[in-house]
Structures are given as C-alpha cells and as structure tokens.
Amino acid sequence: MKLEPLADRVVLKQLVAEETTKSGIVLPGQSKEKPQQAEVVAVGPGGVVDGKEVTMNVSVGDKVIYSKYAGTEVELDDEEYIIVRQNDILAVIR
C-alpha cells in the first residue's frame, strides 16, 4: 500500500535518534521523548484550502522539524508515519 496525502497534507517518517550520555551510555529511542525531526515521504498537491491558495514548499526527501503535538500517527505495513498539514512544519533542515 501507498499513502497519498490530499490537499496541503504531508506524510512524514520520524527519524530515529539514539542519544549517548556524557558517560557513553546509549539511550534507546523508547526511553526519552520522540524527536521532532522527520523525513518527508509524500506531499499532497496543494490547491485551495480554506479559501486560500496553498503552494507546497517541501518535497519528498526533505528533512524537517515539525510541531510537537501536530499530526495524526498512522501505521502501515509495520511502519509508523505522521500525517501533518504543511503549516505544522516549522523548518526544513538543509
């Protein structure tokens, strides 16, 4: 199956971040907060949303930072994705 977002929606795959403490202990992803960084997997076509023309500013493969409580989490083929509106994306990491 494949996710195809509608309108100004963007499908993100959260980046897994393992963190090492100063003493060298590796903290697995489940023991701390989820990172707010993700990779763009699919982008909607944009168009007219709420009476305003929306142009998509992100593309597939971009690494982005998104709002902490944004989006809807979806599981598809044992992979977890987050579907957010474009305005929930705060920055593109270059």
Coordinates of C-alpha atoms in Angstrom, one line a residue, residues 30-81:
Q30 CA 11.7 4.5 23.7
S31 CA 13.3 5.9 27.0
K32 CA 13.1 9.5 26.0
E33 CA 10.9 12.0 24.2
K34 CA 10.3 11.4 20.5
P35 CA 12.3 13.7 18.2
Q36 CA 10.6 16.4 16.3
Q37 CA 12.6 15.7 13.2
A38 CA 11.3 13.7 10.3
E39 CA 11.8 12.9 6.6
V40 CA 9.1 13.8 4.1
V41 CA 7.8 10.6 2.4
A42 CA 4.9 12.1 0.4
V43 CA 3.5 15.5 -0.3
G44 CA -0.1 16.5 -1.3
P45 CA -0.8 18.6 -4.4
G46 CA -1.7 21.8 -2.5
G47 CA -4.5 23.8 -4.1
V48 CA -7.2 25.8 -2.4
V49 CA -7.5 25.2 1.3
D50 CA -10.0 27.2 3.5
G51 CA -10.4 29.7 0.6
K52 CA -6.7 30.3 0.2
E53 CA -4.3 29.1 -2.5
V54 CA -1.6 26.8 -0.9
T55 CA 1.7 26.1 -2.6
M56 CA 3.7 23.2 -1.3
N57 CA 7.1 24.3 0.0
V58 CA 8.5 20.9 0.9
S59 CA 9.4 17.9 -1.3
V60 CA 10.0 14.2 -0.8
G61 CA 13.3 13.5 0.9
D62 CA 13.5 16.8 2.8
K63 CA 14.3 16.6 6.5
V64 CA 12.1 18.8 8.5
I65 CA 11.2 19.9 12.1
Y66 CA 7.5 19.8 12.9
S67 CA 5.3 21.0 15.8
K68 CA 5.4 18.8 18.9
Y69 CA 1.7 17.9 19.1
A70 CA 0.9 18.1 15.3
G71 CA -0.5 15.5 13.1
T72 CA -2.0 12.0 13.1
E73 CA 0.1 8.9 13.7
V74 CA -0.6 6.1 11.2
E75 CA 0.8 2.6 10.9
L76 CA 1.0 1.0 7.5
D77 CA 3.0 -2.2 6.6
D78 CA 4.7 -2.2 10.1
E79 CA 6.0 1.3 9.5
E80 CA 4.9 4.4 11.5
Y81 CA 4.1 7.6 9.7

